[in-house]
C-alpha cells in the first residue's frame, strides 16, 4: 500500500508554525517601523536645517543695501555668524544679478567663506520675495542645500538680484547616519525580545494541549477512563465531546457483553439439562451414548467459554481505563489451586510483587489466562510451583511478565508448538480438554501480549505470560522480588 508523503517537520508542528508566523510578522513590523522612523528623522533634521538656513537668508536680506548706482552692498561685519568669514566653513552666501534684458552677472557679492569659488545656481525664475530651496554643489565639490530669494531696488525697479545662502549637508547626513547606526541595532534587540516574548506566549498558549495530550495518554494507557483536568474554554468542548464518545463506547460495549452473557446463559441452560440427563442414564445403566454425550457436552461448554472470552476481549481490549491489580488476582487463584490440589500436598510459592503493577485489561480475562496456566502447572508439578511477576516491555509499551514454573516432566522443545494447538493434550492420562493453552494463547494475542514456554532448570516447564501493563501516573513500575 502506498503511504502518504511525509510533511516537512515545520508544517507538522503547530508550535513551530505559530512561532514562525509570529516572528515573521514581528520582523516585518519592525522593518517597516525602522524605515518609517529613519525617514521621519531625516525629514525632521532636514526641516530644522532648512529653518536655520532660512534665518540666515532673512538676516542676509535685512543687511542688504544699495549704493547710489543701485548696486547691492552687504557689510560682512554686520553678519553675526563667524562662519561667514572662515574659508570653506560650510556656510556660504552669494548675490547674483538676475538681469533685466541681459543674462546678468554671477557672484556680484559673496561671502569670504567661499574664498575663490562661487555657487552655481540653476536657471530658474522666481517671483519677488519667494524662497526657492534646492541642492547643488559647493566648494570642493561638496553637497550643499541652497535657499535663494529675488529682491530689487526701489531706485532701479528694473534690476533684480538673487540672494543665496548655502550650507554643507555633511553634518545633516552624518547625524542621520548616526541615528540609523543606533536605530538598526536597537530594532534588532527589540526583534529578539519580541521573538522571545512570542516564544513564551506560544508556549503558554499551547500548554493546555500538552495537558490534553497527557490526559489522552492516560486513557490510552488505561490509567484513566475519561479525560480529567481543567482546560481552557476553547479546548473544553473538545474534551467534553471526547468524553461523550468514551461514554457511548463504554455503554455499547456493556450492551454487547450483556448480550454475550445472555447468549451464554441461553446455551448453557439446555446443555446443562442434557448433561444431567446423560448423567442419570449413566447411573441407571452403562450407556455408551450417554457417555459420549456427556463428554461432548463438556467440550461444547469449554468451546462456548473459549469463544465468549475471545469475543469479550476483542470488544474490550481497546477500552480505556481497564485496570486489574496483578497481585490480588494471583493470590486468589493460588488459594483456589491449593484447595483443588490439596490431596497432592503441592507447595505453591508466590514472590511478592509491587502493589502498583496492574494488568491493562479485564479481571475475568486475567483470571482465565492465569487460571489455565496455574492449573496446568499444578497438574504436572511433582512437588512445587513457583510464581513471580516482574516489569517488562512489549516493543515500547510497558508490560508485565508473569512467570509460572513447575518441577514436572516438562515439554520437549519439539512439542511446544504441538501443545499450543487447540484440543491437543501432552498426556492423555491427565484429565483435561486440551483447550487451556490454546485459550491462553488466543487471549494474550488479542491483548497484544505473548506466551512463551521453555524448559525449567533442572526440570519442569517455565511459562512466561507477557501482558500489557496499566500505567501508573507519576510512578515508574518496579517489582519487588
Coordinates of C-alpha atoms in Angstrom, one line a residue:
X1 CA 0.0 0.0 0.0
X2 CA 1.4 3.4 -0.9
X3 CA 1.9 5.7 2.0
X4 CA 1.2 9.4 2.0
X5 CA 4.3 11.6 1.7
X6 CA 5.5 12.9 5.0
X7 CA 5.0 16.6 5.6
X8 CA 8.0 18.7 6.4
X9 CA 8.7 18.9 10.1
X10 CA 7.8 22.6 10.4
X11 CA 4.4 22.1 8.9
X12 CA 3.6 19.3 11.3
X13 CA 4.3 21.4 14.4
X14 CA 1.6 23.8 15.5
X15 CA 4.0 25.4 17.9
X16 CA 6.6 26.0 15.2
X17 CA 4.1 27.3 12.7
X18 CA 2.7 29.8 15.2
X19 CA 6.2 30.9 16.2
X20 CA 7.4 31.3 12.6
X21 CA 4.3 33.2 11.7
X22 CA 4.6 35.5 14.7
X23 CA 8.3 36.1 14.3
X24 CA 7.9 36.9 10.6
X25 CA 5.0 39.3 11.3
X26 CA 7.0 41.0 14.1
X27 CA 10.1 41.2 11.8
X28 CA 8.1 42.8 9.1
X29 CA 6.5 45.3 11.5
X30 CA 10.0 46.1 13.0
X31 CA 11.4 46.6 9.5
X32 CA 8.6 48.9 8.4
X33 CA 8.9 50.8 11.7
X34 CA 12.6 51.2 11.1
X35 CA 12.1 52.6 7.6
X36 CA 9.4 55.0 8.8
X37 CA 11.4 56.2 11.8
X38 CA 14.6 56.7 9.7
X39 CA 12.6 58.6 7.1
X40 CA 10.9 60.8 9.8
X41 CA 14.2 61.6 11.4
X42 CA 15.8 62.5 8.1
X43 CA 12.8 64.8 7.3
X44 CA 12.9 66.4 10.7
X45 CA 16.7 67.1 10.6
X46 CA 16.4 68.5 7.1
X47 CA 13.4 70.6 8.1
X48 CA 15.4 72.0 11.1
X49 CA 18.4 72.6 8.9
X50 CA 16.3 74.4 6.3
X51 CA 14.7 76.5 9.1
X52 CA 18.2 77.6 10.3
X53 CA 19.3 78.3 6.8
X54 CA 16.1 80.4 6.2
X55 CA 17.0 82.5 9.2
X56 CA 20.4 83.2 7.7
X57 CA 18.7 84.2 4.4
X58 CA 16.4 86.6 6.3
X59 CA 19.4 88.1 8.1
X60 CA 21.2 88.5 4.7
X61 CA 18.1 90.1 3.2
X62 CA 17.9 92.5 6.2
X63 CA 21.5 93.5 5.8
X64 CA 21.3 94.1 2.0
X65 CA 21.6 97.7 0.9
X66 CA 22.0 99.6 -2.4
X67 CA 24.5 102.3 -3.2
X68 CA 23.9 105.4 -5.3
X69 CA 24.2 103.4 -8.6
X70 CA 21.7 100.8 -7.3
X71 CA 24.4 98.2 -6.8
X72 CA 23.9 95.8 -3.8
X73 CA 26.1 96.3 -0.7
X74 CA 26.4 94.0 2.3
X75 CA 28.7 94.8 5.3
X76 CA 30.2 91.4 6.3
X77 CA 30.8 92.6 9.8
X78 CA 27.1 93.1 10.3
X79 CA 26.5 89.3 9.9
X80 CA 26.5 87.5 13.2
X81 CA 27.7 84.0 12.3
X82 CA 31.6 83.8 12.2
X83 CA 31.5 81.0 9.7
X84 CA 30.7 83.6 7.0
X85 CA 34.4 84.8 7.4
X86 CA 36.1 81.4 7.7
X87 CA 37.1 79.9 4.3
X88 CA 35.3 76.7 3.4
X89 CA 33.5 76.7 6.7
X90 CA 30.4 75.1 5.2
X91 CA 28.1 78.2 5.5
X92 CA 28.1 80.5 2.4
X93 CA 26.2 83.4 0.9
X94 CA 26.2 85.0 -2.6
X95 CA 24.5 87.7 -4.5
X96 CA 23.9 87.3 -8.3
X97 CA 22.4 89.7 -10.7
X98 CA 19.2 88.2 -12.0
X99 CA 19.4 90.5 -15.0
X100 CA 16.8 92.5 -16.7
X101 CA 17.2 92.5 -20.5
X102 CA 20.6 90.7 -20.3
X103 CA 21.8 87.4 -18.8
X104 CA 23.0 89.0 -15.6
X105 CA 26.2 88.6 -13.6
X106 CA 27.1 85.8 -11.2
X107 CA 28.7 86.3 -7.8
X108 CA 28.4 90.1 -7.7
X109 CA 28.9 89.7 -3.9
X110 CA 29.9 86.6 -2.0
X111 CA 31.0 85.6 1.5
X112 CA 34.6 85.2 2.5
X113 CA 33.9 81.5 3.3
X114 CA 33.5 80.9 -0.5
X115 CA 37.1 82.1 -0.9
X116 CA 38.0 81.7 -4.6
X117 CA 34.9 79.7 -5.6
X118 CA 31.3 80.6 -6.3
X119 CA 27.9 78.9 -6.1
X120 CA 26.4 77.7 -9.4
X121 CA 22.7 78.4 -9.4
X122 CA 20.1 76.7 -11.6
X123 CA 18.5 78.9 -14.2
X124 CA 15.1 79.5 -12.8
X125 CA 12.8 82.4 -12.4
X126 CA 11.2 83.3 -9.0
X127 CA 8.5 85.8 -8.2
X128 CA 9.8 88.6 -5.9
X129 CA 10.2 87.6 -2.3
X130 CA 9.6 83.9 -2.9
X131 CA 12.1 81.4 -1.4
X132 CA 13.4 78.5 -3.5
X133 CA 15.3 75.6 -2.0
X134 CA 17.4 73.1 -4.0
X135 CA 20.5 71.0 -3.6
X136 CA 23.7 71.8 -5.5
X137 CA 27.5 71.6 -5.5
X138 CA 29.6 73.8 -3.3
X139 CA 33.3 74.3 -2.7
X140 CA 35.5 71.2 -3.0
X141 CA 32.5 69.6 -4.8
X142 CA 30.6 69.3 -1.6
X143 CA 26.9 68.8 -1.5
X144 CA 25.1 71.8 -0.2
X145 CA 21.5 72.9 0.4
X146 CA 20.8 76.4 -1.2
X147 CA 18.0 78.8 -0.4
X148 CA 17.5 81.8 -2.7
X149 CA 15.3 84.8 -2.9
X150 CA 14.9 87.5 -5.6
X151 CA 14.9 91.2 -4.5
X152 CA 15.0 94.5 -6.3
X153 CA 16.0 98.1 -5.6
X154 CA 13.5 100.9 -5.3
X155 CA 15.9 103.2 -7.2
X156 CA 16.2 100.8 -10.1
X157 CA 13.0 98.8 -10.3
X158 CA 14.2 97.0 -13.5
X159 CA 17.2 95.4 -11.7
X160 CA 16.7 92.2 -9.9
X161 CA 19.1 90.4 -7.6
X162 CA 19.3 86.8 -6.4
X163 CA 20.3 86.4 -2.7
X164 CA 21.6 82.9 -1.9
X165 CA 22.6 81.2 1.3
X166 CA 24.0 77.7 1.3
X167 CA 25.1 75.2 3.9
X168 CA 27.1 71.9 3.6
X169 CA 24.8 68.8 4.1
X170 CA 27.7 66.8 5.6
X171 CA 26.5 67.4 9.1
X172 CA 22.9 66.5 8.3
X173 CA 23.9 63.3 6.7
X174 CA 26.3 62.4 9.5
X175 CA 23.5 63.0 12.0
X176 CA 21.1 60.8 10.1
X177 CA 23.8 58.1 9.7
X178 CA 24.5 58.1 13.4
X179 CA 20.8 57.8 14.1
X180 CA 20.5 54.9 11.6
X181 CA 23.5 53.3 13.3
X182 CA 21.8 53.4 16.6
X183 CA 18.3 52.6 15.3
X184 CA 19.3 49.4 13.5
X185 CA 20.8 47.5 16.5
X186 CA 18.1 48.9 18.8
X187 CA 15.4 47.4 16.5
X188 CA 17.4 44.2 16.2
X189 CA 17.4 43.9 20.0
X190 CA 13.7 44.7 20.1
X191 CA 13.1 42.0 17.5
X192 CA 14.9 39.4 19.6
X193 CA 12.9 40.4 22.7
X194 CA 9.7 40.3 20.8
X195 CA 10.6 36.8 19.4
X196 CA 11.3 35.6 22.9
X197 CA 8.0 37.0 24.0
X198 CA 6.3 35.3 21.1
X199 CA 8.0 32.0 22.1
X200 CA 6.9 32.4 25.7
X201 CA 3.4 33.3 24.5
X202 CA 3.1 30.3 22.2
X203 CA 4.5 28.0 24.9
X204 CA 2.0 29.3 27.5
X205 CA -0.9 29.3 24.9
X206 CA -0.3 25.7 23.9
X207 CA 0.4 24.4 27.4
X208 CA -3.2 23.2 27.7
X209 CA -2.6 21.0 24.6
X210 CA 0.2 19.3 26.5
X211 CA -2.1 18.6 29.4
X212 CA -4.7 17.3 26.9
X213 CA -2.1 15.0 25.4
X214 CA -1.2 13.7 28.9
X215 CA -4.8 13.1 29.6
X216 CA -5.3 11.2 26.3
X217 CA -2.1 9.2 27.0
X218 CA -3.6 8.3 30.4
X219 CA -6.7 7.0 28.7
X220 CA -4.7 5.1 26.1
X221 CA -2.5 3.5 28.8
X222 CA -5.6 2.5 30.8
X223 CA -4.7 4.7 33.8
X224 CA -8.0 6.7 33.4
X225 CA -11.3 6.0 31.8
X226 CA -12.1 9.6 30.9
X227 CA -10.2 12.9 30.2
X228 CA -9.7 14.7 33.5
X229 CA -8.3 18.1 34.2
X230 CA -9.0 21.8 33.8
X231 CA -8.8 23.1 30.2
X232 CA -9.4 26.5 28.5
X233 CA -12.9 27.3 27.2
X234 CA -11.6 26.8 23.6
X235 CA -10.5 23.2 24.4
X236 CA -13.2 22.2 26.9
X237 CA -15.8 21.4 24.2
X238 CA -13.4 19.0 22.5
X239 CA -12.8 17.3 25.9
X240 CA -16.5 17.1 26.6
X241 CA -17.2 15.6 23.1
X242 CA -14.3 13.1 23.5
X243 CA -15.6 12.0 27.0
X244 CA -19.1 11.6 25.5
X245 CA -17.6 9.3 22.8
X246 CA -15.9 7.3 25.5
X247 CA -19.1 7.0 27.5
X248 CA -21.0 5.9 24.4
X249 CA -18.3 3.4 23.6
X250 CA -18.4 2.0 27.2
X251 CA -22.2 1.8 27.1
X252 CA -22.1 0.0 23.7
X253 CA -19.5 -2.5 25.0
X254 CA -21.6 -3.1 28.1
X255 CA -24.6 -3.9 26.0
X256 CA -22.5 -6.2 23.8
X257 CA -21.2 -8.0 26.9
X258 CA -24.7 -8.3 28.3
X259 CA -25.9 -9.9 25.1
X260 CA -23.0 -12.2 25.1
X261 CA -23.8 -13.3 28.6
X262 CA -27.4 -13.8 27.8
X263 CA -26.4 -15.9 24.8
X264 CA -24.1 -18.0 27.0
X265 CA -26.9 -18.5 29.6
X266 CA -29.3 -19.4 26.9
X267 CA -27.0 -22.0 25.5
X268 CA -25.7 -23.4 28.8
X269 CA -29.1 -24.0 30.3
X270 CA -30.3 -26.6 27.7
X271 CA -26.8 -28.1 27.6
X272 CA -26.9 -28.5 31.4
X273 CA -30.3 -30.2 31.2
X274 CA -28.9 -32.6 28.6
X275 CA -25.7 -33.2 30.7
X276 CA -27.9 -34.1 33.8
X277 CA -30.0 -36.4 31.7
X278 CA -26.9 -38.2 30.4
X279 CA -25.5 -38.4 34.0
X280 CA -28.8 -40.0 35.1
X281 CA -28.6 -42.5 32.3
X282 CA -25.1 -43.5 33.2
X283 CA -26.1 -44.0 36.9
X284 CA -29.0 -46.3 35.9
X285 CA -27.2 -48.3 33.3
X286 CA -23.9 -48.0 31.5
X287 CA -24.8 -46.4 28.2
X288 CA -22.1 -45.6 25.6
X289 CA -24.4 -43.0 24.1
X290 CA -24.8 -41.2 27.4
X291 CA -21.0 -41.3 28.0
X292 CA -20.3 -39.8 24.5
X293 CA -23.0 -37.2 25.0
X294 CA -21.6 -36.2 28.4
X295 CA -18.0 -35.9 27.0
X296 CA -19.1 -33.9 24.0
X297 CA -21.2 -31.6 26.2
X298 CA -18.1 -30.9 28.3
X299 CA -16.2 -30.0 25.2
X300 CA -19.1 -27.8 24.0
X301 CA -19.2 -25.9 27.3
X302 CA -15.4 -25.3 27.1
X303 CA -15.8 -24.1 23.5
X304 CA -18.6 -21.7 24.5
X305 CA -16.4 -20.3 27.3
X306 CA -13.5 -20.0 24.9
X307 CA -15.4 -18.2 22.1
X308 CA -17.1 -15.9 24.6
X309 CA -13.7 -15.0 26.1
X310 CA -12.4 -14.2 22.6
X311 CA -15.4 -12.0 21.7
X312 CA -15.2 -10.2 25.1
X313 CA -11.5 -9.5 24.7
X314 CA -11.9 -8.4 21.1
X315 CA -14.6 -5.9 22.3
X316 CA -12.8 -4.6 25.4
X317 CA -9.1 -4.7 24.6
X318 CA -9.2 -1.1 23.3
X319 CA -11.5 0.1 26.1
X320 CA -9.6 2.8 28.1
X321 CA -9.4 2.8 31.8
X322 CA -9.3 -1.0 32.3
X323 CA -7.1 -1.9 35.3
X324 CA -6.7 -5.1 37.2
X325 CA -4.1 -5.4 40.0
X326 CA -2.0 -8.4 39.4
X327 CA -1.1 -9.3 43.0
X328 CA -4.7 -9.9 44.3
X329 CA -5.6 -11.9 41.2
X330 CA -2.7 -14.3 41.6
X331 CA -3.3 -14.6 45.4
X332 CA -7.0 -15.5 44.8
X333 CA -6.1 -18.1 42.1
X334 CA -3.4 -19.7 44.3
X335 CA -5.9 -20.1 47.1
X336 CA -8.3 -21.9 44.7
X337 CA -5.5 -24.2 43.4
X338 CA -4.3 -25.1 46.9
X339 CA -7.9 -26.3 47.7
X340 CA -8.3 -28.1 44.3
X341 CA -4.9 -29.9 44.6
X342 CA -4.9 -30.2 48.4
X343 CA -4.6 -34.0 48.4
X344 CA -1.3 -33.9 46.5
X345 CA 0.5 -31.7 49.0
X346 CA 1.8 -29.2 46.4
X347 CA 3.7 -26.1 47.5
X348 CA 2.8 -23.0 45.5
X349 CA 5.4 -20.3 46.2
X350 CA 4.5 -16.7 45.2
X351 CA 7.1 -14.0 45.3
X352 CA 5.8 -10.6 46.5
X353 CA 5.2 -8.1 43.7
X354 CA 4.8 -4.3 43.8
X355 CA 1.3 -3.0 44.5
X356 CA 1.3 -0.6 41.5
X357 CA 1.7 -3.4 39.0
X358 CA -1.6 -3.8 37.2
X359 CA -2.9 -5.5 34.0
X360 CA -4.5 -3.3 31.4
X361 CA -7.5 -5.5 30.8
X362 CA -10.5 -7.3 32.3
X363 CA -10.1 -9.2 35.6
X364 CA -12.1 -12.1 34.1
X365 CA -9.6 -12.4 31.2
X366 CA -6.6 -12.3 33.6
X367 CA -8.1 -15.0 35.8
X368 CA -8.9 -17.1 32.7
X369 CA -5.2 -16.9 31.5
X370 CA -3.5 -17.3 34.8
X371 CA -6.0 -19.9 36.0
X372 CA -5.3 -22.2 33.0
X373 CA -1.5 -21.8 33.4
X374 CA -1.6 -22.4 37.1
X375 CA -4.0 -25.4 36.7
X376 CA -1.6 -26.9 34.1
X377 CA 1.4 -26.3 36.3
X378 CA -0.3 -27.9 39.4
X379 CA -1.4 -30.9 37.3
X380 CA 2.1 -31.6 36.1
X381 CA 4.2 -30.5 39.1
X382 CA 5.9 -33.1 41.2
X383 CA 6.0 -31.1 44.4
X384 CA 6.4 -27.4 43.8
X385 CA 5.1 -24.5 41.6
X386 CA 6.7 -21.1 41.6
X387 CA 5.0 -17.8 40.6
X388 CA 6.6 -14.4 40.3
X389 CA 6.0 -11.1 38.4
X390 CA 8.3 -8.5 37.0
X391 CA 8.1 -5.4 34.9
X392 CA 8.9 -5.8 31.2
X393 CA 8.2 -4.2 27.9
X394 CA 6.3 -5.0 24.6
X395 CA 8.1 -3.0 22.0
X396 CA 8.0 0.5 23.6
X397 CA 4.9 -0.2 25.8
X398 CA 5.1 -1.1 29.5
X399 CA 4.3 -4.7 30.2
X400 CA 4.1 -7.4 32.9
X401 CA 5.9 -10.7 32.8
X402 CA 4.2 -13.4 34.9
X403 CA 6.4 -16.4 35.4
X404 CA 4.9 -19.8 36.3
X405 CA 7.3 -22.6 36.8
X406 CA 6.7 -26.3 37.9
X407 CA 9.0 -29.2 38.6
X408 CA 7.2 -31.7 36.5
X409 CA 8.4 -33.7 33.4
X410 CA 8.2 -30.6 31.2
X411 CA 7.7 -30.5 27.5
X412 CA 10.3 -31.2 24.9
X413 CA 11.2 -28.2 22.7
X414 CA 9.9 -30.1 19.6
X415 CA 6.5 -30.5 21.2
X416 CA 6.0 -26.9 22.4
X417 CA 4.1 -25.8 19.2
X418 CA 2.1 -29.0 19.2
X419 CA 0.7 -28.5 22.7
X420 CA -0.3 -24.9 21.8
X421 CA -2.8 -26.3 19.3
X422 CA -6.4 -26.3 20.3
X423 CA -7.6 -29.7 21.7
X424 CA -4.1 -31.2 21.8
X425 CA -3.0 -32.8 25.2
X426 CA 0.5 -33.7 26.0
X427 CA -0.6 -36.7 28.0
X428 CA -4.0 -38.4 27.7
X429 CA -3.7 -39.9 31.2
X430 CA -4.1 -36.4 32.7
X431 CA -7.6 -35.0 32.8
X432 CA -8.4 -32.1 30.6
X433 CA -9.8 -31.0 27.3
X434 CA -6.6 -29.7 25.7
X435 CA -8.0 -26.2 25.3
X436 CA -6.3 -24.5 28.2
X437 CA -3.1 -23.3 26.5
X438 CA -5.0 -22.5 23.3
X439 CA -7.3 -20.3 25.2
X440 CA -4.4 -18.6 27.0
X441 CA -2.6 -18.1 23.7
X442 CA -5.6 -16.6 21.9
X443 CA -6.5 -14.3 24.8
X444 CA -2.9 -13.0 25.3
X445 CA -2.6 -12.5 21.5
X446 CA -5.8 -10.3 21.5
X447 CA -4.3 -8.2 24.2
X448 CA -1.1 -7.8 22.2
X449 CA 1.0 -9.9 24.5
X450 CA 2.8 -13.2 24.2
X451 CA 3.1 -16.7 25.8
X452 CA 6.5 -18.3 26.0
X453 CA 7.1 -21.9 27.0
X454 CA 10.6 -23.1 27.8
X455 CA 12.3 -25.8 29.9
X456 CA 12.9 -25.0 33.6
X457 CA 16.1 -25.9 35.5
X458 CA 16.7 -28.6 36.4
X459 CA 13.4 -30.0 35.2
X460 CA 9.8 -28.9 34.5
X461 CA 8.2 -26.2 32.4
X462 CA 8.7 -22.5 32.7
X463 CA 5.7 -20.4 31.2
X464 CA 6.1 -16.7 30.7
X465 CA 3.0 -14.7 30.2
X466 CA 3.7 -11.2 28.8
X467 CA 0.8 -8.8 29.2
X468 CA 0.2 -5.1 28.7
X469 CA 0.6 -3.1 32.0
X470 CA -1.7 -0.3 33.1
X471 CA 0.3 2.9 33.5
X472 CA 0.7 4.5 36.9
X473 CA 0.9 8.3 36.5
X474 CA 4.0 9.8 38.1
X475 CA 5.4 6.4 39.1
X476 CA 7.8 4.0 37.5
X477 CA 6.8 0.4 37.5
X478 CA 9.0 -2.0 39.5
X479 CA 8.9 -5.4 41.0
X480 CA 10.0 -6.5 44.5
X481 CA 11.5 -9.9 44.3

